[in-house]
């Protein structure tokens, strides 16, 4: 029987974080997720998520622009079409919408969720098949306070949740940041792998001096220390740094990945489906890494459960994940919008194996946290997005 796409819903859902999350470019107290639900004529519904960090502080799409792009430019290309083949459905979207990778990723995820449910297979099977059912998951320490970060990390290790930590730095003077990181590494010792994410905040001289000091402190890796556009600086730093250099914001798809890899501008890629423009584009980024002997890490945009699960399905298929993943986004939120939250145990995330994404949403929670829910429209104005 021919089934068609009947309706596409998009909602911005604002969920508070368990503590302020302090990055070089923004501090967040809640995460704003743009969710897309694609409804088919046979009752199948596929879900996708477009989530960024700090409104427009991190990238050039915001929760509001992701919603608008889907509502005004993508939905009209999809509604009424046969809902069978994600590649055929997405081609007109790719042909007529430039950029907007987060919105494209959200829609592609929802179409793959539909396809998986129809075929009775998980999304990981649609992406080639999984090589692992569990993914190691790191936790980000970003309270901005050294002793609070140490206490948080010790609790995570004791609970068996995380034993690798990423520290968000770059907001303060470099020497102050290095002292903060070194104190945390000293407190946790060999029990924990420590990495830092600078979110583009340094220049080349600062980054090299910092990499040497961080290496002495026992840190394993520095993520995107220089602006994404500073290809030459990243290549110079990668040649000279005593510890691994990772690219993140620089990788806005396979084209950027090939330039970075060919220039030797990093030792590792943070793979992010939203940044790459979709799960298939992210898989291409991973393939470029493989061809250039660049290490792989499963990144996050601090997505909630839908985006996190979509990425998990992809990461489960990658031949190597040298640096593990940071798919902890749902754990940073005070509430989960799933009927059954994802399973985190033994320092890992269990990749769902039911058809499609393998998720069931809690619609009461979803309605409660929707920005356009009547009771919340007054209390959570858009200008409170960042602080
Ligand atoms: C980033 O830049 O990697 C990932 C973890 C986290 O705390 O922030 C994100 C974004
Ligand atoms: Mg990063």
mmCIF file of C-alpha atoms and ligand atoms in Angstrom:
data_model
loop_
_atom_site.group_PDB
_atom_site.id
_atom_site.type_symbol
_atom_site.label_atom_id
_atom_site.label_comp_id
_atom_site.label_asym_id
_atom_site.label_seq_id
_atom_site.Cartn_x
_atom_site.Cartn_y
_atom_site.Cartn_z
ATOM 1 C CA UNK A 1 0.000 0.000 0.000
ATOM 2 C CA UNK A 2 1.267 3.454 -0.902
ATOM 3 C CA UNK A 3 1.760 5.649 2.190
ATOM 4 C CA UNK A 4 2.289 9.403 2.081
ATOM 5 C CA UNK A 5 3.625 12.057 4.431
ATOM 6 C CA UNK A 6 0.547 13.776 5.847
ATOM 7 C CA UNK A 7 1.835 16.234 8.424
ATOM 8 C CA UNK A 8 5.082 17.580 9.874
ATOM 9 C CA UNK A 9 5.107 19.009 13.397
ATOM 10 C CA UNK A 10 7.992 21.048 14.763
ATOM 11 C CA UNK A 11 8.278 22.114 18.380
ATOM 12 C CA UNK A 12 10.911 23.925 20.368
ATOM 13 C CA UNK A 13 11.249 22.175 23.705
ATOM 14 C CA UNK A 14 13.124 23.948 26.536
ATOM 15 C CA UNK A 15 14.408 21.685 29.300
ATOM 16 C CA UNK A 16 16.483 23.069 32.222
ATOM 17 C CA UNK A 17 20.000 21.699 32.709
ATOM 18 C CA UNK A 18 21.009 20.072 36.024
ATOM 19 C CA UNK A 19 23.543 22.909 36.546
ATOM 20 C CA UNK A 20 24.842 25.838 34.519
ATOM 21 C CA UNK A 21 27.024 24.548 31.649
ATOM 22 C CA UNK A 22 29.817 27.057 31.031
ATOM 23 C CA UNK A 23 31.535 27.100 27.626
ATOM 24 C CA UNK A 24 33.942 29.631 26.130
ATOM 25 C CA UNK A 25 31.190 31.214 24.022
ATOM 26 C CA UNK A 26 28.061 30.831 26.168
ATOM 27 C CA UNK A 27 26.689 29.561 29.461
ATOM 28 C CA UNK A 28 23.490 27.568 29.295
ATOM 29 C CA UNK A 29 20.928 26.872 32.007
ATOM 30 C CA UNK A 30 18.495 25.081 29.774
ATOM 31 C CA UNK A 31 18.718 23.230 26.485
ATOM 32 C CA UNK A 32 16.423 24.204 23.628
ATOM 33 C CA UNK A 33 15.701 21.317 21.272
ATOM 34 C CA UNK A 34 13.817 21.648 18.010
ATOM 35 C CA UNK A 35 11.931 18.395 17.537
ATOM 36 C CA UNK A 36 10.399 17.297 14.260
ATOM 37 C CA UNK A 37 7.665 14.664 13.973
ATOM 38 C CA UNK A 38 6.869 13.392 10.470
ATOM 39 C CA UNK A 39 3.407 11.757 10.353
ATOM 40 C CA UNK A 40 2.582 9.251 7.604
ATOM 41 C CA UNK A 41 -0.827 8.209 6.291
ATOM 42 C CA UNK A 42 -0.468 4.705 7.795
ATOM 43 C CA UNK A 43 0.034 6.146 11.291
ATOM 44 C CA UNK A 44 3.833 5.722 11.402
ATOM 45 C CA UNK A 45 5.565 8.751 12.980
ATOM 46 C CA UNK A 46 9.297 9.439 12.672
ATOM 47 C CA UNK A 47 11.205 11.754 15.022
ATOM 48 C CA UNK A 48 14.249 13.955 14.554
ATOM 49 C CA UNK A 49 16.016 16.652 16.566
ATOM 50 C CA UNK A 50 17.912 19.832 15.722
ATOM 51 C CA UNK A 51 19.774 21.156 18.741
ATOM 52 C CA UNK A 52 22.537 23.695 19.061
ATOM 53 C CA UNK A 53 24.207 25.421 22.014
ATOM 54 C CA UNK A 54 23.559 28.955 23.267
ATOM 55 C CA UNK A 55 21.157 30.202 20.585
ATOM 56 C CA UNK A 56 23.383 31.606 17.838
ATOM 57 C CA UNK A 57 26.562 31.635 19.957
ATOM 58 C CA UNK A 58 27.900 28.290 18.695
ATOM 59 C CA UNK A 59 26.831 28.047 15.062
ATOM 60 C CA UNK A 60 24.791 29.799 12.413
ATOM 61 C CA UNK A 61 21.498 28.011 13.145
ATOM 62 C CA UNK A 62 19.335 28.673 16.192
ATOM 63 C CA UNK A 63 16.441 26.604 17.594
ATOM 64 C CA UNK A 64 14.076 29.149 16.034
ATOM 65 C CA UNK A 65 15.781 29.131 12.621
ATOM 66 C CA UNK A 66 15.833 25.315 12.542
ATOM 67 C CA UNK A 67 12.059 25.312 13.138
ATOM 68 C CA UNK A 68 11.445 27.994 10.540
ATOM 69 C CA UNK A 69 13.623 26.269 7.918
ATOM 70 C CA UNK A 70 11.754 23.001 8.375
ATOM 71 C CA UNK A 71 8.286 24.625 8.484
ATOM 72 C CA UNK A 72 8.692 27.016 5.564
ATOM 73 C CA UNK A 73 11.217 25.350 3.240
ATOM 74 C CA UNK A 74 11.456 21.621 3.909
ATOM 75 C CA UNK A 75 7.934 20.552 4.920
ATOM 76 C CA UNK A 76 6.337 21.830 1.665
ATOM 77 C CA UNK A 77 8.793 19.633 -0.293
ATOM 78 C CA UNK A 78 7.823 16.553 1.729
ATOM 79 C CA UNK A 79 4.097 16.752 2.533
ATOM 80 C CA UNK A 80 1.979 14.634 0.180
ATOM 81 C CA UNK A 81 4.947 12.638 -1.112
ATOM 82 C CA UNK A 82 5.211 8.866 -0.852
ATOM 83 C CA UNK A 83 6.968 8.211 2.439
ATOM 84 C CA UNK A 84 9.085 5.246 1.415
ATOM 85 C CA UNK A 85 12.597 6.257 0.473
ATOM 86 C CA UNK A 86 14.623 8.774 2.561
ATOM 87 C CA UNK A 87 17.186 9.349 -0.208
ATOM 88 C CA UNK A 88 14.534 10.236 -2.800
ATOM 89 C CA UNK A 89 12.627 12.391 -0.293
ATOM 90 C CA UNK A 90 15.725 14.305 0.729
ATOM 91 C CA UNK A 91 17.074 15.029 -2.750
ATOM 92 C CA UNK A 92 14.745 18.015 -3.433
ATOM 93 C CA UNK A 93 15.585 19.331 0.050
ATOM 94 C CA UNK A 94 19.314 19.110 -0.701
ATOM 95 C CA UNK A 95 18.775 20.681 -4.139
ATOM 96 C CA UNK A 96 16.881 23.712 -2.876
ATOM 97 C CA UNK A 97 18.087 24.381 0.681
ATOM 98 C CA UNK A 98 21.673 25.583 1.017
ATOM 99 C CA UNK A 99 23.454 24.942 4.345
ATOM 100 C CA UNK A 100 21.091 24.572 7.332
ATOM 101 C CA UNK A 101 22.791 21.355 8.379
ATOM 102 C CA UNK A 102 21.045 21.042 11.735
ATOM 103 C CA UNK A 103 17.599 21.250 10.112
ATOM 104 C CA UNK A 104 18.618 18.770 7.398
ATOM 105 C CA UNK A 105 19.938 16.340 10.001
ATOM 106 C CA UNK A 106 16.680 16.539 11.999
ATOM 107 C CA UNK A 107 14.551 15.767 8.942
ATOM 108 C CA UNK A 108 16.858 12.989 7.701
ATOM 109 C CA UNK A 109 16.741 11.388 11.157
ATOM 110 C CA UNK A 110 12.923 11.414 11.175
ATOM 111 C CA UNK A 111 12.789 9.852 7.687
ATOM 112 C CA UNK A 112 15.230 7.118 8.726
ATOM 113 C CA UNK A 113 13.171 6.503 11.878
ATOM 114 C CA UNK A 114 10.130 5.958 9.626
ATOM 115 C CA UNK A 115 12.068 3.685 7.245
ATOM 116 C CA UNK A 116 13.448 1.617 10.127
ATOM 117 C CA UNK A 117 10.011 1.197 11.703
ATOM 118 C CA UNK A 118 8.530 0.100 8.348
ATOM 119 C CA UNK A 119 11.302 -2.426 7.661
ATOM 120 C CA UNK A 120 11.447 -3.576 11.281
ATOM 121 C CA UNK A 121 15.165 -2.759 11.654
ATOM 122 C CA UNK A 122 17.085 -0.247 13.775
ATOM 123 C CA UNK A 123 18.495 2.882 12.123
ATOM 124 C CA UNK A 124 21.998 1.423 12.632
ATOM 125 C CA UNK A 125 21.066 -1.324 10.149
ATOM 126 C CA UNK A 126 20.019 1.299 7.589
ATOM 127 C CA UNK A 127 23.461 2.877 8.074
ATOM 128 C CA UNK A 128 25.254 -0.368 7.244
ATOM 129 C CA UNK A 129 24.950 -2.404 10.427
ATOM 130 C CA UNK A 130 26.400 -2.071 13.897
ATOM 131 C CA UNK A 131 29.800 -3.207 15.108
ATOM 132 C CA UNK A 132 29.017 -2.571 18.784
ATOM 133 C CA UNK A 133 25.942 -2.341 21.019
ATOM 134 C CA UNK A 134 27.483 -0.055 23.640
ATOM 135 C CA UNK A 135 29.384 3.183 23.322
ATOM 136 C CA UNK A 136 31.842 4.547 25.889
ATOM 137 C CA UNK A 137 30.540 7.927 27.063
ATOM 138 C CA UNK A 138 32.580 10.764 28.518
ATOM 139 C CA UNK A 139 31.160 13.509 30.769
ATOM 140 C CA UNK A 140 31.852 17.217 30.420
ATOM 141 C CA UNK A 141 32.859 19.154 33.526
ATOM 142 C CA UNK A 142 31.715 22.707 32.918
ATOM 143 C CA UNK A 143 30.423 24.159 36.160
ATOM 144 C CA UNK A 144 33.160 26.796 36.035
ATOM 145 C CA UNK A 145 34.318 25.852 39.561
ATOM 146 C CA UNK A 146 37.324 23.571 40.226
ATOM 147 C CA UNK A 147 36.158 21.907 43.455
ATOM 148 C CA UNK A 148 32.601 21.456 42.139
ATOM 149 C CA UNK A 149 34.063 19.816 39.008
ATOM 150 C CA UNK A 150 36.251 17.460 41.081
ATOM 151 C CA UNK A 151 33.299 16.429 43.277
ATOM 152 C CA UNK A 152 31.153 15.888 40.177
ATOM 153 C CA UNK A 153 33.820 13.740 38.487
ATOM 154 C CA UNK A 154 34.411 11.639 41.624
ATOM 155 C CA UNK A 155 30.678 10.957 41.913
ATOM 156 C CA UNK A 156 30.542 9.929 38.233
ATOM 157 C CA UNK A 157 33.476 7.514 38.620
ATOM 158 C CA UNK A 158 32.000 6.017 41.810
ATOM 159 C CA UNK A 159 28.623 5.497 40.104
ATOM 160 C CA UNK A 160 30.271 3.736 37.129
ATOM 161 C CA UNK A 161 28.858 6.389 34.801
ATOM 162 C CA UNK A 162 31.968 8.068 33.334
ATOM 163 C CA UNK A 163 35.731 7.713 33.661
ATOM 164 C CA UNK A 164 36.755 10.121 30.906
ATOM 165 C CA UNK A 165 36.094 13.839 31.245
ATOM 166 C CA UNK A 166 36.156 16.822 28.954
ATOM 167 C CA UNK A 167 36.779 20.214 30.523
ATOM 168 C CA UNK A 168 35.405 23.303 28.844
ATOM 169 C CA UNK A 169 38.011 26.055 28.935
ATOM 170 C CA UNK A 170 38.934 29.174 26.962
ATOM 171 C CA UNK A 171 36.796 31.708 28.817
ATOM 172 C CA UNK A 172 39.515 32.714 31.316
ATOM 173 C CA UNK A 173 43.237 33.476 30.994
ATOM 174 C CA UNK A 174 45.112 30.456 29.657
ATOM 175 C CA UNK A 175 47.303 30.095 32.787
ATOM 176 C CA UNK A 176 44.207 30.092 35.007
ATOM 177 C CA UNK A 177 42.536 27.500 32.795
ATOM 178 C CA UNK A 178 45.617 25.259 32.835
ATOM 179 C CA UNK A 179 45.801 25.484 36.648
ATOM 180 C CA UNK A 180 42.099 24.485 36.846
ATOM 181 C CA UNK A 181 42.643 21.500 34.531
ATOM 182 C CA UNK A 182 45.846 20.394 36.280
ATOM 183 C CA UNK A 183 44.113 20.481 39.690
ATOM 184 C CA UNK A 184 41.330 18.248 38.387
ATOM 185 C CA UNK A 185 43.769 15.786 36.780
ATOM 186 C CA UNK A 186 45.816 15.667 40.022
ATOM 187 C CA UNK A 187 42.685 14.933 42.066
ATOM 188 C CA UNK A 188 41.431 12.178 39.740
ATOM 189 C CA UNK A 189 44.816 10.634 38.896
ATOM 190 C CA UNK A 190 45.190 7.735 36.479
ATOM 191 C CA UNK A 191 41.569 6.706 37.050
ATOM 192 C CA UNK A 192 40.408 9.258 34.525
ATOM 193 C CA UNK A 193 41.260 10.446 31.036
ATOM 194 C CA UNK A 194 41.119 14.234 30.869
ATOM 195 C CA UNK A 195 40.623 16.205 27.667
ATOM 196 C CA UNK A 196 39.906 19.909 27.144
ATOM 197 C CA UNK A 197 37.675 21.755 24.677
ATOM 198 C CA UNK A 198 38.643 25.353 23.952
ATOM 199 C CA UNK A 199 35.841 26.070 21.449
ATOM 200 C CA UNK A 200 38.146 28.162 19.196
ATOM 201 C CA UNK A 201 39.121 30.638 21.920
ATOM 202 C CA UNK A 202 42.942 30.644 21.577
ATOM 203 C CA UNK A 203 45.496 31.922 19.084
ATOM 204 C CA UNK A 204 48.398 29.820 17.791
ATOM 205 C CA UNK A 205 51.040 30.959 20.292
ATOM 206 C CA UNK A 206 48.731 30.527 23.287
ATOM 207 C CA UNK A 207 47.612 27.112 22.043
ATOM 208 C CA UNK A 208 51.158 25.777 21.674
ATOM 209 C CA UNK A 209 52.228 27.020 25.107
ATOM 210 C CA UNK A 210 49.048 25.562 26.591
ATOM 211 C CA UNK A 211 49.447 22.190 24.836
ATOM 212 C CA UNK A 212 52.925 21.815 26.378
ATOM 213 C CA UNK A 213 51.648 22.664 29.880
ATOM 214 C CA UNK A 214 48.580 20.462 29.490
ATOM 215 C CA UNK A 215 50.777 17.567 28.358
ATOM 216 C CA UNK A 216 52.883 17.986 31.520
ATOM 217 C CA UNK A 217 49.663 17.934 33.574
ATOM 218 C CA UNK A 218 48.686 14.567 32.046
ATOM 219 C CA UNK A 219 45.924 15.786 29.711
ATOM 220 C CA UNK A 220 45.298 13.590 26.639
ATOM 221 C CA UNK A 221 43.785 15.877 24.026
ATOM 222 C CA UNK A 222 42.851 19.455 23.084
ATOM 223 C CA UNK A 223 39.667 20.020 21.074
ATOM 224 C CA UNK A 224 39.371 22.891 18.572
ATOM 225 C CA UNK A 225 41.836 25.256 20.267
ATOM 226 C CA UNK A 226 41.969 27.672 17.316
ATOM 227 C CA UNK A 227 39.259 29.256 15.179
ATOM 228 C CA UNK A 228 37.801 26.752 12.729
ATOM 229 C CA UNK A 229 38.994 28.941 9.836
ATOM 230 C CA UNK A 230 42.650 28.864 10.984
ATOM 231 C CA UNK A 231 43.629 25.821 8.949
ATOM 232 C CA UNK A 232 47.310 26.799 8.795
ATOM 233 C CA UNK A 233 47.460 27.403 12.540
ATOM 234 C CA UNK A 234 45.766 24.078 13.315
ATOM 235 C CA UNK A 235 48.200 22.266 10.981
ATOM 236 C CA UNK A 236 51.223 23.961 12.606
ATOM 237 C CA UNK A 237 49.908 23.156 16.081
ATOM 238 C CA UNK A 238 49.197 19.526 15.144
ATOM 239 C CA UNK A 239 52.807 19.111 13.982
ATOM 240 C CA UNK A 240 54.248 20.591 17.177
ATOM 241 C CA UNK A 241 51.803 19.607 19.946
ATOM 242 C CA UNK A 242 52.924 16.915 22.392
ATOM 243 C CA UNK A 243 49.255 15.857 22.840
ATOM 244 C CA UNK A 244 46.467 15.062 20.376
ATOM 245 C CA UNK A 245 44.626 17.902 18.642
ATOM 246 C CA UNK A 246 40.968 17.373 17.677
ATOM 247 C CA UNK A 247 38.852 19.278 15.143
ATOM 248 C CA UNK A 248 35.215 20.001 15.965
ATOM 249 C CA UNK A 249 33.639 23.277 14.785
ATOM 250 C CA UNK A 250 35.818 23.098 11.654
ATOM 251 C CA UNK A 251 33.969 20.024 10.377
ATOM 252 C CA UNK A 252 30.804 21.301 8.757
ATOM 253 C CA UNK A 253 30.624 18.350 6.386
ATOM 254 C CA UNK A 254 32.745 16.106 4.176
ATOM 255 C CA UNK A 255 34.291 19.013 2.230
ATOM 256 C CA UNK A 256 35.767 20.602 5.363
ATOM 257 C CA UNK A 257 36.807 17.180 6.614
ATOM 258 C CA UNK A 258 38.789 16.468 3.460
ATOM 259 C CA UNK A 259 40.542 19.859 3.641
ATOM 260 C CA UNK A 260 41.437 19.385 7.318
ATOM 261 C CA UNK A 261 42.617 15.821 6.802
ATOM 262 C CA UNK A 262 44.697 16.653 3.717
ATOM 263 C CA UNK A 263 46.333 19.594 5.547
ATOM 264 C CA UNK A 264 47.205 17.426 8.564
ATOM 265 C CA UNK A 265 45.302 19.970 10.678
ATOM 266 C CA UNK A 266 44.333 17.585 13.493
ATOM 267 C CA UNK A 267 44.927 14.124 14.919
ATOM 268 C CA UNK A 268 41.220 13.381 15.462
ATOM 269 C CA UNK A 269 37.751 14.373 14.222
ATOM 270 C CA UNK A 270 34.745 14.963 16.452
ATOM 271 C CA UNK A 271 31.935 13.487 14.337
ATOM 272 C CA UNK A 272 28.652 15.375 14.731
ATOM 273 C CA UNK A 273 25.703 14.481 12.486
ATOM 274 C CA UNK A 274 24.080 17.901 12.984
ATOM 275 C CA UNK A 275 27.218 19.808 12.077
ATOM 276 C CA UNK A 276 27.918 17.534 9.091
ATOM 277 C CA UNK A 277 24.372 17.899 7.686
ATOM 278 C CA UNK A 278 23.005 14.445 8.505
ATOM 279 C CA UNK A 279 23.857 10.908 9.490
ATOM 280 C CA UNK A 280 25.034 9.958 6.005
ATOM 281 C CA UNK A 281 27.172 13.111 5.689
ATOM 282 C CA UNK A 282 28.668 12.335 9.114
ATOM 283 C CA UNK A 283 29.416 8.808 7.952
ATOM 284 C CA UNK A 284 31.274 10.344 4.989
ATOM 285 C CA UNK A 285 33.263 12.534 7.402
ATOM 286 C CA UNK A 286 34.204 9.363 9.295
ATOM 287 C CA UNK A 287 35.253 7.674 6.040
ATOM 288 C CA UNK A 288 37.546 10.617 5.216
ATOM 289 C CA UNK A 289 39.092 10.288 8.669
ATOM 290 C CA UNK A 290 39.678 6.590 8.009
ATOM 291 C CA UNK A 291 41.354 7.286 4.664
ATOM 292 C CA UNK A 292 43.740 9.793 6.292
ATOM 293 C CA UNK A 293 44.443 7.836 9.507
ATOM 294 C CA UNK A 294 42.713 10.516 11.568
ATOM 295 C CA UNK A 295 41.219 9.269 14.852
ATOM 296 C CA UNK A 296 37.462 9.320 15.532
ATOM 297 C CA UNK A 297 35.366 10.627 18.400
ATOM 298 C CA UNK A 298 31.578 10.622 18.642
ATOM 299 C CA UNK A 299 30.671 14.251 19.380
ATOM 300 C CA UNK A 300 27.476 15.902 20.629
ATOM 301 C CA UNK A 301 25.683 19.216 20.334
ATOM 302 C CA UNK A 302 24.250 18.473 23.791
ATOM 303 C CA UNK A 303 21.211 16.993 22.095
ATOM 304 C CA UNK A 304 18.417 15.376 24.044
ATOM 305 C CA UNK A 305 17.422 11.742 23.670
ATOM 306 C CA UNK A 306 16.311 11.805 20.019
ATOM 307 C CA UNK A 307 19.458 13.428 18.592
ATOM 308 C CA UNK A 308 21.649 11.428 20.958
ATOM 309 C CA UNK A 309 20.069 8.153 19.863
ATOM 310 C CA UNK A 310 20.365 9.005 16.182
ATOM 311 C CA UNK A 311 24.087 9.708 16.636
ATOM 312 C CA UNK A 312 24.454 6.510 18.681
ATOM 313 C CA UNK A 313 23.051 4.456 15.793
ATOM 314 C CA UNK A 314 25.713 5.948 13.514
ATOM 315 C CA UNK A 315 28.588 5.637 15.994
ATOM 316 C CA UNK A 316 27.675 1.973 16.533
ATOM 317 C CA UNK A 317 28.518 1.363 12.850
ATOM 318 C CA UNK A 318 31.928 3.086 12.711
ATOM 319 C CA UNK A 319 34.939 0.767 12.316
ATOM 320 C CA UNK A 320 36.875 2.534 15.069
ATOM 321 C CA UNK A 321 36.033 5.047 17.781
ATOM 322 C CA UNK A 322 39.507 5.783 19.102
ATOM 323 C CA UNK A 323 38.363 8.490 21.530
ATOM 324 C CA UNK A 324 34.947 7.066 22.493
ATOM 325 C CA UNK A 325 31.918 9.367 22.546
ATOM 326 C CA UNK A 326 30.394 12.220 24.515
ATOM 327 C CA UNK A 327 26.751 11.195 24.083
ATOM 328 C CA UNK A 328 25.736 12.374 27.552
ATOM 329 C CA UNK A 329 23.308 15.141 26.453
ATOM 330 C CA UNK A 330 20.149 13.630 28.008
ATOM 331 C CA UNK A 331 21.952 13.309 31.363
ATOM 332 C CA UNK A 332 22.597 17.059 31.440
ATOM 333 C CA UNK A 333 18.845 17.744 31.400
ATOM 334 C CA UNK A 334 16.610 17.671 34.482
ATOM 335 C CA UNK A 335 13.910 15.671 32.652
ATOM 336 C CA UNK A 336 13.807 13.249 29.756
ATOM 337 C CA UNK A 337 11.119 13.432 27.108
ATOM 338 C CA UNK A 338 11.215 9.645 26.584
ATOM 339 C CA UNK A 339 8.744 7.222 28.152
ATOM 340 C CA UNK A 340 11.757 4.996 28.903
ATOM 341 C CA UNK A 341 15.035 6.904 29.225
ATOM 342 C CA UNK A 342 18.177 5.629 27.509
ATOM 343 C CA UNK A 343 20.310 3.158 29.475
ATOM 344 C CA UNK A 344 23.703 4.367 30.699
ATOM 345 C CA UNK A 345 25.741 1.782 32.609
ATOM 346 C CA UNK A 346 29.345 0.584 32.982
ATOM 347 C CA UNK A 347 30.659 3.883 31.580
ATOM 348 C CA UNK A 348 28.635 3.300 28.384
ATOM 349 C CA UNK A 349 25.415 4.072 26.552
ATOM 350 C CA UNK A 350 23.415 1.047 25.380
ATOM 351 C CA UNK A 351 22.373 1.628 21.737
ATOM 352 C CA UNK A 352 18.616 0.912 21.363
ATOM 353 C CA UNK A 353 17.896 -2.016 19.054
ATOM 354 C CA UNK A 354 14.131 -1.743 18.436
ATOM 355 C CA UNK A 355 13.024 -0.721 14.901
ATOM 356 C CA UNK A 356 13.802 2.836 13.768
ATOM 357 C CA UNK A 357 15.436 4.938 16.465
ATOM 358 C CA UNK A 358 13.864 2.544 18.978
ATOM 359 C CA UNK A 359 12.360 5.316 21.158
ATOM 360 C CA UNK A 360 8.956 6.060 22.676
ATOM 361 C CA UNK A 361 8.198 9.658 23.602
ATOM 362 C CA UNK A 362 6.401 10.806 26.742
ATOM 363 C CA UNK A 363 3.888 13.195 25.203
ATOM 364 C CA UNK A 364 2.837 14.699 28.540
ATOM 365 C CA UNK A 365 6.404 15.763 29.239
ATOM 366 C CA UNK A 366 6.832 16.955 25.685
ATOM 367 C CA UNK A 367 3.727 19.110 25.987
ATOM 368 C CA UNK A 368 4.867 20.441 29.350
ATOM 369 C CA UNK A 369 8.254 21.612 28.028
ATOM 370 C CA UNK A 370 7.063 22.886 24.635
ATOM 371 C CA UNK A 371 7.878 26.573 24.330
ATOM 372 C CA UNK A 372 4.441 27.229 22.846
ATOM 373 C CA UNK A 373 2.600 25.440 25.663
ATOM 374 C CA UNK A 374 0.145 28.099 26.992
ATOM 375 C CA UNK A 375 1.457 28.036 30.567
ATOM 376 C CA UNK A 376 5.070 28.541 29.492
ATOM 377 C CA UNK A 377 4.773 31.208 26.813
ATOM 378 C CA UNK A 378 4.749 33.924 29.442
ATOM 379 C CA UNK A 379 7.453 32.522 31.719
ATOM 380 C CA UNK A 380 10.161 31.568 29.209
ATOM 381 C CA UNK A 381 10.587 34.413 26.717
ATOM 382 C CA UNK A 382 13.032 33.745 23.850
ATOM 383 C CA UNK A 383 15.473 36.411 25.041
ATOM 384 C CA UNK A 384 16.361 34.242 28.041
ATOM 385 C CA UNK A 385 17.944 31.742 25.639
ATOM 386 C CA UNK A 386 21.479 32.605 26.751
ATOM 387 C CA UNK A 387 22.916 34.119 29.828
HETATM 388 C C1 LIG B 1 31.419 20.980 21.838
HETATM 389 O O1 LIG B 1 31.999 21.991 21.503
HETATM 390 O O2 LIG B 1 32.014 19.927 21.711
HETATM 391 C C2 LIG B 1 30.022 18.917 23.603
HETATM 392 C C3 LIG B 1 30.133 18.668 24.939
HETATM 393 C C4 LIG B 1 29.908 19.875 25.597
HETATM 394 O O3 LIG B 1 29.918 20.081 26.791
HETATM 395 O O4 LIG B 1 29.693 20.848 24.690
HETATM 396 C C5 LIG B 1 29.569 20.261 23.431
HETATM 397 C C6 LIG B 1 30.015 21.078 22.303
HETATM 398 MG MG1 LIG B 2 33.835 20.826 20.875
#
